[in-house]
Amino acid sequence: MNSNLSETLFAKSRKLIPGGVNSPVRAFGSVGGTPRFIQRALGSSLWDVDGNHYIDLVGSWGPMILGHSHPDVIAAIHEASVSGTSFGAPTERELMLAERVLQRYPACQRIRFVNSGTEATMSALRLARGATGRDFLIKFAGNYHGHADSLLVAAGSGAMTTGVPSSAGVPADTAKTTLVARYNDLDSVRRLFEARPYKIAAVILEPVVGNMGVVLPNKDFLAGLRQLTHDYGALLIIDEVMTGFRLAPGGAIERFNIDADLVCWGKIIGGGLPVGAYGGKAEIMDHISPLGKVYQAGTLSGNPLAMAAGIATLDAIKNTSDLYDVLEARGQMLEHGLKQAADKAAVPVKINRVGSMLTVFFTDQEVQDFDSAAKTNVEQFGRWFHGLLKRGVYWPASAFEAVFVSYAHSEADIETVIDAAKAAFVKI
Ligand SMILES: *Cc1c(COP(=O)(O)O)cnc(C)c1O
């Protein structure tokens, strides 16, 4: 497989853009080699600039649940664009997308659109602090909520991949207000509440973690968090940026029957264009300006192209009656095929999956929190990753990321991936 043009472009890119990329994991830092520059994508397929074809399991890190270049989404973006790309004034499309999201999240009455998942969680956190008049926040080690200062503490995949647990440039005084608990460990949360009763504004979490690899919540964990936040008057912020519309139409909140105070979205609701959103009960959301004292704004927020892509995506999801069944079936097929292939090659793996999200951890131990996720053998993963890549499978370039299966992945695609994985496991 020839990657000459990707190599040329990457060399040039490194002189223009730090590390040659606009988001760290794209740089292949932890697996080595040259990131592929992508030319185009359709359905489950990607083509790079050297003309190589891949089955894509990255899916732009989550948004592409329908596969790439879905005709309805492309048509909607085109139609919106010919009427102008941004007005800085309200448009009807914002209401149309708001209705479509809120319909699936009956506990939320108001929603505010922003431009990324990072903005969504950052704004939801400010709102939680403003509404409660409290400063402290509890987050979980290995959960990623974007790169706002308060949330860039013990922050999961990107940071794990580069070996930096948090980030330089986050003031110590800011980080001090972020308390870190252990995922799936309710006692670790209880202790933080007991140490600072009534000073904690919110608990934020990924209801299924994708950003230290896929980790599922234990049976009583989510209900226990609801009880603790309730007892101490803190808000429960569910970060559905990755899981919203992926695990069910109403995301993890529907799938696991969670009662949230604030919800954050991104990825799928923008249909591949830059969108985020946060929402909740009216009495909380009405603290946001211009009604309330919590300031939050955006020049491009509610952008007409992004709204159009989101509307078309959510409509296609709604009109595809077998969507979640197909995602489950393909996810299951992939999981079983990979497990068999690993067993046959005598490579110990632990595969965590929920629906169309899956991670292969190179360890023989259960993975249920940051510490157990960190036991994955990163060197083995790197060799396996390159075994897949050269066989035309585009897997996330990090041992701590989720794979995303889309509706466009056929059984034949999954078989191709499993065959490539078999060969790659043997050469590990
Ligand atoms: C991707 C992600 C974010 C950040 O979204 P961006 O659009 O990349 O800023 C936040 N939370 C979770 C759970 C995510 O997966």
mmCIF file of C-alpha atoms in Angstrom, residues 22 53 84 112 126 150 153 160 216 221 271 289 295 300 338 345 361 369-370 376 390 413 425:
data_model
loop_
_atom_site.group_PDB
_atom_site.id
_atom_site.type_symbol
_atom_site.label_atom_id
_atom_site.label_comp_id
_atom_site.label_asym_id
_atom_site.label_seq_id
_atom_site.Cartn_x
_atom_site.Cartn_y
_atom_site.Cartn_z
ATOM 1 C CA ASN A 22 -5.883 19.974 14.010
ATOM 2 C CA HIS A 53 -9.512 2.250 -0.093
ATOM 3 C CA GLY A 84 -26.683 31.975 2.516
ATOM 4 C CA ARG A 112 -29.294 25.834 23.280
ATOM 5 C CA ARG A 126 -21.062 27.201 33.719
ATOM 6 C CA SER A 150 -12.277 22.782 34.168
ATOM 7 C CA VAL A 153 -8.404 16.938 34.207
ATOM 8 C CA MET A 160 -3.971 9.105 27.496
ATOM 9 C CA LEU A 216 -20.111 0.349 30.498
ATOM 10 C CA PHE A 221 -23.811 3.227 39.341
ATOM 11 C CA GLY A 271 -24.681 15.221 10.813
ATOM 12 C CA SER A 289 -28.692 34.897 28.995
ATOM 13 C CA TYR A 295 -23.609 34.318 29.823
ATOM 14 C CA LEU A 300 -22.081 30.903 14.314
ATOM 15 C CA LEU A 338 -12.827 -10.310 16.616
ATOM 16 C CA ALA A 345 -4.196 -16.450 17.603
ATOM 17 C CA PHE A 361 -8.503 -3.924 24.970
ATOM 18 C CA ASP A 369 -12.573 2.086 34.935
ATOM 19 C CA PHE A 370 -9.530 4.163 34.019
ATOM 20 C CA THR A 376 -4.180 -2.462 27.684
ATOM 21 C CA LYS A 390 -2.369 -2.108 5.465
ATOM 22 C CA ASP A 413 -17.767 -5.086 5.261
ATOM 23 C CA PHE A 425 -3.631 -10.855 15.345
#
